[in-house]
Amino acid sequence: LPVPHSVVLTAQHELVICPSDEVARIASVARDHAARRAAVSPDTIVEPQLTLAAGELATMMSSEAMQARAGYPAPPQSYRLHAMEDDASHQLFLYVHGEFASEADAQAALDWSLASARQYASEFLVRGAGLSRPLEALTGTRQGNVVDLQTNMTVEEVRRGLGAAALLQMMQQRAQQ
């Protein structure tokens, strides 16, 4: 993100990702919510419009254009990412919805996303870590200037992915020391 952000734990099972210069305001709102909860019950939902739907693990939305990056087509002007858990199959489903400035930008992003997933899925280390299947399962569609992508992961694939990300982060931190 072009603006420094912070993750603020505002209550048990509740967090807010916000610009770092907004932390004081978010903490103030969290204190207000805590006081309102204390008056009724610790489990009271203070802002029902902000609760997650059944099976919803996370939703991220942005109505601001993403930062352009070398090697990537024009970024979306806005996007939504949903992570949903299916209790019956014990899988995580990821859905990404992006709106682009033009149909050509949307098609280029869709083509790039699917080609990149295929390329990474064929990499030796990705296959060796057992992480190729979610990349191979990635599907996408375009309608006008809108792109929708989706894939799914098993709990074990999520664990492996998080472990690989943690290992990569540790290696990067050590390289900076």
PDB file of C-alpha atoms in Angstrom:
ATOM      1  CA  LEU A   1       0.000   0.000   0.000  1.00  0.00           C
ATOM      2  CA  PRO A   2       1.383   3.455  -0.836  1.00  0.00           C
ATOM      3  CA  VAL A   3       0.409   4.805   2.633  1.00  0.00           C
ATOM      4  CA  PRO A   4       1.873   3.139   5.764  1.00  0.00           C
ATOM      5  CA  HIS A   5      -0.813   1.017   7.422  1.00  0.00           C
ATOM      6  CA  SER A   6      -1.156  -0.563  10.849  1.00  0.00           C
ATOM      7  CA  VAL A   7      -3.088  -3.554  12.127  1.00  0.00           C
ATOM      8  CA  VAL A   8      -4.984  -2.612  15.275  1.00  0.00           C
ATOM      9  CA  LEU A   9      -6.477  -5.278  17.552  1.00  0.00           C
ATOM     10  CA  THR A  10      -9.594  -3.478  18.750  1.00  0.00           C
ATOM     11  CA  ALA A  11     -11.310  -6.298  20.653  1.00  0.00           C
ATOM     12  CA  GLN A  12     -11.216 -10.053  21.034  1.00  0.00           C
ATOM     13  CA  HIS A  13     -11.641 -11.522  17.513  1.00  0.00           C
ATOM     14  CA  GLU A  14     -11.647  -8.025  15.971  1.00  0.00           C
ATOM     15  CA  LEU A  15      -9.005  -6.124  14.066  1.00  0.00           C
ATOM     16  CA  VAL A  16      -8.825  -3.069  11.851  1.00  0.00           C
ATOM     17  CA  ILE A  17      -6.292  -2.357   9.114  1.00  0.00           C
ATOM     18  CA  CYS A  18      -5.989   1.394   8.796  1.00  0.00           C
ATOM     19  CA  PRO A  19      -3.580   4.144   7.755  1.00  0.00           C
ATOM     20  CA  SER A  20      -1.021   4.521  10.560  1.00  0.00           C
ATOM     21  CA  ASP A  21      -1.995   8.146  11.131  1.00  0.00           C
ATOM     22  CA  GLU A  22      -5.554   6.977  11.963  1.00  0.00           C
ATOM     23  CA  VAL A  23      -4.589   4.629  14.841  1.00  0.00           C
ATOM     24  CA  ALA A  24      -5.553   7.133  17.574  1.00  0.00           C
ATOM     25  CA  ARG A  25      -9.025   7.627  16.058  1.00  0.00           C
ATOM     26  CA  ILE A  26      -9.529   3.857  15.648  1.00  0.00           C
ATOM     27  CA  ALA A  27      -8.458   3.298  19.286  1.00  0.00           C
ATOM     28  CA  SER A  28     -10.978   5.953  20.387  1.00  0.00           C
ATOM     29  CA  VAL A  29     -13.779   4.184  18.514  1.00  0.00           C
ATOM     30  CA  ALA A  30     -12.660   0.840  20.008  1.00  0.00           C
ATOM     31  CA  ARG A  31     -12.823   2.310  23.529  1.00  0.00           C
ATOM     32  CA  ASP A  32     -16.353   3.589  22.803  1.00  0.00           C
ATOM     33  CA  HIS A  33     -17.402   0.166  21.527  1.00  0.00           C
ATOM     34  CA  ALA A  34     -15.884  -1.525  24.603  1.00  0.00           C
ATOM     35  CA  ALA A  35     -17.859   0.790  26.889  1.00  0.00           C
ATOM     36  CA  ARG A  36     -21.072   0.090  24.956  1.00  0.00           C
ATOM     37  CA  ARG A  37     -20.411  -3.671  25.132  1.00  0.00           C
ATOM     38  CA  ALA A  38     -19.681  -3.522  28.876  1.00  0.00           C
ATOM     39  CA  ALA A  39     -23.088  -1.954  29.475  1.00  0.00           C
ATOM     40  CA  VAL A  40     -24.840  -4.967  27.943  1.00  0.00           C
ATOM     41  CA  SER A  41     -22.644  -8.042  27.437  1.00  0.00           C
ATOM     42  CA  PRO A  42     -19.039  -8.673  26.310  1.00  0.00           C
ATOM     43  CA  ASP A  43     -20.414 -10.547  23.281  1.00  0.00           C
ATOM     44  CA  THR A  44     -22.704  -7.737  22.125  1.00  0.00           C
ATOM     45  CA  ILE A  45     -22.223  -6.790  18.479  1.00  0.00           C
ATOM     46  CA  VAL A  46     -21.957  -3.015  18.448  1.00  0.00           C
ATOM     47  CA  GLU A  47     -21.786  -2.498  14.685  1.00  0.00           C
ATOM     48  CA  PRO A  48     -23.915  -5.263  13.085  1.00  0.00           C
ATOM     49  CA  GLN A  49     -23.276  -3.900   9.570  1.00  0.00           C
ATOM     50  CA  LEU A  50     -19.574  -4.716  10.057  1.00  0.00           C
ATOM     51  CA  THR A  51     -20.055  -8.373  11.023  1.00  0.00           C
ATOM     52  CA  LEU A  52     -18.932 -11.169   8.735  1.00  0.00           C
ATOM     53  CA  ALA A  53     -21.392 -13.480   7.013  1.00  0.00           C
ATOM     54  CA  ALA A  54     -21.443 -17.174   7.890  1.00  0.00           C
ATOM     55  CA  GLY A  55     -18.237 -18.758   6.609  1.00  0.00           C
ATOM     56  CA  GLU A  56     -16.667 -15.400   5.733  1.00  0.00           C
ATOM     57  CA  LEU A  57     -13.091 -15.168   7.008  1.00  0.00           C
ATOM     58  CA  ALA A  58     -12.061 -11.828   5.551  1.00  0.00           C
ATOM     59  CA  THR A  59     -13.141  -9.151   3.130  1.00  0.00           C
ATOM     60  CA  MET A  60     -10.850  -6.453   1.816  1.00  0.00           C
ATOM     61  CA  MET A  61     -12.094  -3.626  -0.371  1.00  0.00           C
ATOM     62  CA  SER A  62     -10.511  -0.588  -1.929  1.00  0.00           C
ATOM     63  CA  SER A  63     -12.072   2.103  -4.067  1.00  0.00           C
ATOM     64  CA  GLU A  64      -8.635   3.550  -4.784  1.00  0.00           C
ATOM     65  CA  ALA A  65      -6.526   2.471  -7.738  1.00  0.00           C
ATOM     66  CA  MET A  66      -3.691   0.145  -6.803  1.00  0.00           C
ATOM     67  CA  GLN A  67      -0.150   1.323  -7.347  1.00  0.00           C
ATOM     68  CA  ALA A  68       1.284   0.427 -10.766  1.00  0.00           C
ATOM     69  CA  ARG A  69       4.136  -2.103 -10.699  1.00  0.00           C
ATOM     70  CA  ALA A  70       6.701  -2.995 -13.305  1.00  0.00           C
ATOM     71  CA  GLY A  71       5.817  -6.137 -15.225  1.00  0.00           C
ATOM     72  CA  TYR A  72       2.138  -6.012 -14.276  1.00  0.00           C
ATOM     73  CA  PRO A  73      -0.623  -4.647 -16.521  1.00  0.00           C
ATOM     74  CA  ALA A  74      -2.591  -1.569 -15.466  1.00  0.00           C
ATOM     75  CA  PRO A  75      -3.881  -2.141 -11.908  1.00  0.00           C
ATOM     76  CA  PRO A  76      -7.575  -2.182 -11.011  1.00  0.00           C
ATOM     77  CA  GLN A  77      -9.295   1.079 -10.146  1.00  0.00           C
ATOM     78  CA  SER A  78     -11.089  -0.725  -7.317  1.00  0.00           C
ATOM     79  CA  TYR A  79     -11.186  -4.281  -5.982  1.00  0.00           C
ATOM     80  CA  ARG A  80     -12.776  -6.632  -3.450  1.00  0.00           C
ATOM     81  CA  LEU A  81     -11.212  -9.786  -2.064  1.00  0.00           C
ATOM     82  CA  HIS A  82     -13.320 -12.294  -0.139  1.00  0.00           C
ATOM     83  CA  ALA A  83     -12.010 -15.319   1.753  1.00  0.00           C
ATOM     84  CA  MET A  84     -14.745 -17.812   2.604  1.00  0.00           C
ATOM     85  CA  GLU A  85     -14.553 -21.097   4.497  1.00  0.00           C
ATOM     86  CA  ASP A  86     -16.726 -24.049   3.565  1.00  0.00           C
ATOM     87  CA  ASP A  87     -17.255 -26.163   6.678  1.00  0.00           C
ATOM     88  CA  ALA A  88     -18.466 -29.192   4.706  1.00  0.00           C
ATOM     89  CA  SER A  89     -15.386 -29.489   2.483  1.00  0.00           C
ATOM     90  CA  HIS A  90     -12.894 -27.864   4.886  1.00  0.00           C
ATOM     91  CA  GLN A  91     -11.700 -25.586   2.108  1.00  0.00           C
ATOM     92  CA  LEU A  92     -10.948 -21.901   1.817  1.00  0.00           C
ATOM     93  CA  PHE A  93     -12.355 -20.160  -1.247  1.00  0.00           C
ATOM     94  CA  LEU A  94     -10.784 -16.927  -2.478  1.00  0.00           C
ATOM     95  CA  TYR A  95     -12.716 -14.552  -4.709  1.00  0.00           C
ATOM     96  CA  VAL A  96     -11.219 -11.406  -6.246  1.00  0.00           C
ATOM     97  CA  HIS A  97     -13.318  -8.826  -8.112  1.00  0.00           C
ATOM     98  CA  GLY A  98     -11.492  -5.991  -9.874  1.00  0.00           C
ATOM     99  CA  GLU A  99     -12.802  -3.046 -11.870  1.00  0.00           C
ATOM    100  CA  PHE A 100     -10.431  -1.607 -14.460  1.00  0.00           C
ATOM    101  CA  ALA A 101     -10.251   1.645 -16.391  1.00  0.00           C
ATOM    102  CA  SER A 102     -10.980  -0.118 -19.691  1.00  0.00           C
ATOM    103  CA  GLU A 103     -11.922  -3.472 -21.182  1.00  0.00           C
ATOM    104  CA  ALA A 104      -8.406  -3.755 -22.630  1.00  0.00           C
ATOM    105  CA  ASP A 105      -6.858  -3.246 -19.156  1.00  0.00           C
ATOM    106  CA  ALA A 106      -9.234  -5.860 -17.712  1.00  0.00           C
ATOM    107  CA  GLN A 107      -8.367  -8.413 -20.406  1.00  0.00           C
ATOM    108  CA  ALA A 108      -4.617  -7.798 -19.983  1.00  0.00           C
ATOM    109  CA  ALA A 109      -4.925  -8.276 -16.197  1.00  0.00           C
ATOM    110  CA  LEU A 110      -6.952 -11.477 -16.598  1.00  0.00           C
ATOM    111  CA  ASP A 111      -4.492 -12.918 -19.112  1.00  0.00           C
ATOM    112  CA  TRP A 112      -1.529 -11.956 -16.904  1.00  0.00           C
ATOM    113  CA  SER A 113      -3.113 -13.417 -13.746  1.00  0.00           C
ATOM    114  CA  LEU A 114      -3.929 -16.767 -15.334  1.00  0.00           C
ATOM    115  CA  ALA A 115      -0.547 -17.036 -17.091  1.00  0.00           C
ATOM    116  CA  SER A 116       1.303 -16.127 -13.872  1.00  0.00           C
ATOM    117  CA  ALA A 117      -0.644 -18.745 -11.898  1.00  0.00           C
ATOM    118  CA  ARG A 118       0.230 -21.412 -14.485  1.00  0.00           C
ATOM    119  CA  GLN A 119       3.894 -20.352 -14.463  1.00  0.00           C
ATOM    120  CA  TYR A 120       4.212 -20.397 -10.664  1.00  0.00           C
ATOM    121  CA  ALA A 121       2.311 -23.702 -10.431  1.00  0.00           C
ATOM    122  CA  SER A 122       4.957 -25.298 -12.657  1.00  0.00           C
ATOM    123  CA  GLU A 123       7.890 -24.116 -10.504  1.00  0.00           C
ATOM    124  CA  PHE A 124       9.800 -26.916  -8.805  1.00  0.00           C
ATOM    125  CA  LEU A 125       9.702 -25.412  -5.289  1.00  0.00           C
ATOM    126  CA  VAL A 126       5.992 -24.620  -5.503  1.00  0.00           C
ATOM    127  CA  ARG A 127       5.242 -28.181  -6.606  1.00  0.00           C
ATOM    128  CA  GLY A 128       7.600 -29.582  -3.966  1.00  0.00           C
ATOM    129  CA  ALA A 129       5.839 -27.621  -1.219  1.00  0.00           C
ATOM    130  CA  GLY A 130       2.473 -28.938  -2.397  1.00  0.00           C
ATOM    131  CA  LEU A 131       1.180 -25.481  -3.330  1.00  0.00           C
ATOM    132  CA  SER A 132       0.635 -25.899  -7.071  1.00  0.00           C
ATOM    133  CA  ARG A 133      -2.966 -27.146  -6.956  1.00  0.00           C
ATOM    134  CA  PRO A 134      -4.588 -23.822  -5.841  1.00  0.00           C
ATOM    135  CA  LEU A 135      -2.702 -22.023  -8.611  1.00  0.00           C
ATOM    136  CA  GLU A 136      -3.782 -24.626 -11.161  1.00  0.00           C
ATOM    137  CA  ALA A 137      -7.375 -24.287  -9.893  1.00  0.00           C
ATOM    138  CA  LEU A 138      -7.443 -20.504 -10.480  1.00  0.00           C
ATOM    139  CA  THR A 139     -10.215 -19.518 -12.851  1.00  0.00           C
ATOM    140  CA  GLY A 140     -11.155 -16.118 -14.145  1.00  0.00           C
ATOM    141  CA  THR A 141     -13.736 -14.321 -16.212  1.00  0.00           C
ATOM    142  CA  ARG A 142     -14.054 -10.855 -17.703  1.00  0.00           C
ATOM    143  CA  GLN A 143     -17.242  -8.957 -18.369  1.00  0.00           C
ATOM    144  CA  GLY A 144     -16.609  -5.503 -19.781  1.00  0.00           C
ATOM    145  CA  ASN A 145     -14.031  -3.794 -17.583  1.00  0.00           C
ATOM    146  CA  VAL A 146     -14.590  -6.207 -14.648  1.00  0.00           C
ATOM    147  CA  VAL A 147     -12.441  -9.251 -13.834  1.00  0.00           C
ATOM    148  CA  ASP A 148     -13.447 -11.986 -11.391  1.00  0.00           C
ATOM    149  CA  LEU A 149     -10.912 -14.577 -10.197  1.00  0.00           C
ATOM    150  CA  GLN A 150     -11.431 -17.489  -7.847  1.00  0.00           C
ATOM    151  CA  THR A 151      -9.591 -20.475  -6.448  1.00  0.00           C
ATOM    152  CA  ASN A 152      -9.800 -22.774  -3.444  1.00  0.00           C
ATOM    153  CA  MET A 153      -7.366 -24.283  -0.955  1.00  0.00           C
ATOM    154  CA  THR A 154      -7.494 -27.061   1.556  1.00  0.00           C
ATOM    155  CA  VAL A 155      -6.606 -26.333   5.174  1.00  0.00           C
ATOM    156  CA  GLU A 156      -3.283 -28.107   4.633  1.00  0.00           C
ATOM    157  CA  GLU A 157      -2.497 -25.939   1.594  1.00  0.00           C
ATOM    158  CA  VAL A 158      -3.271 -22.811   3.627  1.00  0.00           C
ATOM    159  CA  ARG A 159      -0.903 -24.019   6.371  1.00  0.00           C
ATOM    160  CA  ARG A 160       1.843 -24.727   3.847  1.00  0.00           C
ATOM    161  CA  GLY A 161       1.336 -21.349   2.185  1.00  0.00           C
ATOM    162  CA  LEU A 162       1.471 -19.486   5.490  1.00  0.00           C
ATOM    163  CA  GLY A 163       4.569 -21.457   6.500  1.00  0.00           C
ATOM    164  CA  ALA A 164       6.278 -20.623   3.203  1.00  0.00           C
ATOM    165  CA  ALA A 165       5.369 -16.931   3.588  1.00  0.00           C
ATOM    166  CA  ALA A 166       6.736 -16.884   7.151  1.00  0.00           C
ATOM    167  CA  LEU A 167       9.958 -18.571   6.040  1.00  0.00           C
ATOM    168  CA  LEU A 168      10.371 -16.064   3.201  1.00  0.00           C
ATOM    169  CA  GLN A 169       9.806 -13.152   5.598  1.00  0.00           C
ATOM    170  CA  MET A 170      12.422 -14.520   8.031  1.00  0.00           C
ATOM    171  CA  MET A 171      14.932 -14.899   5.193  1.00  0.00           C
ATOM    172  CA  GLN A 172      14.290 -11.310   4.055  1.00  0.00           C
ATOM    173  CA  GLN A 173      14.728  -9.985   7.595  1.00  0.00           C
ATOM    174  CA  ARG A 174      18.015 -11.839   8.009  1.00  0.00           C
ATOM    175  CA  ALA A 175      19.261 -10.535   4.652  1.00  0.00           C
ATOM    176  CA  GLN A 176      18.604  -6.966   5.846  1.00  0.00           C
ATOM    177  CA  GLN A 177      20.644  -7.444   9.049  1.00  0.00           C
TER     178      GLN A 177
END
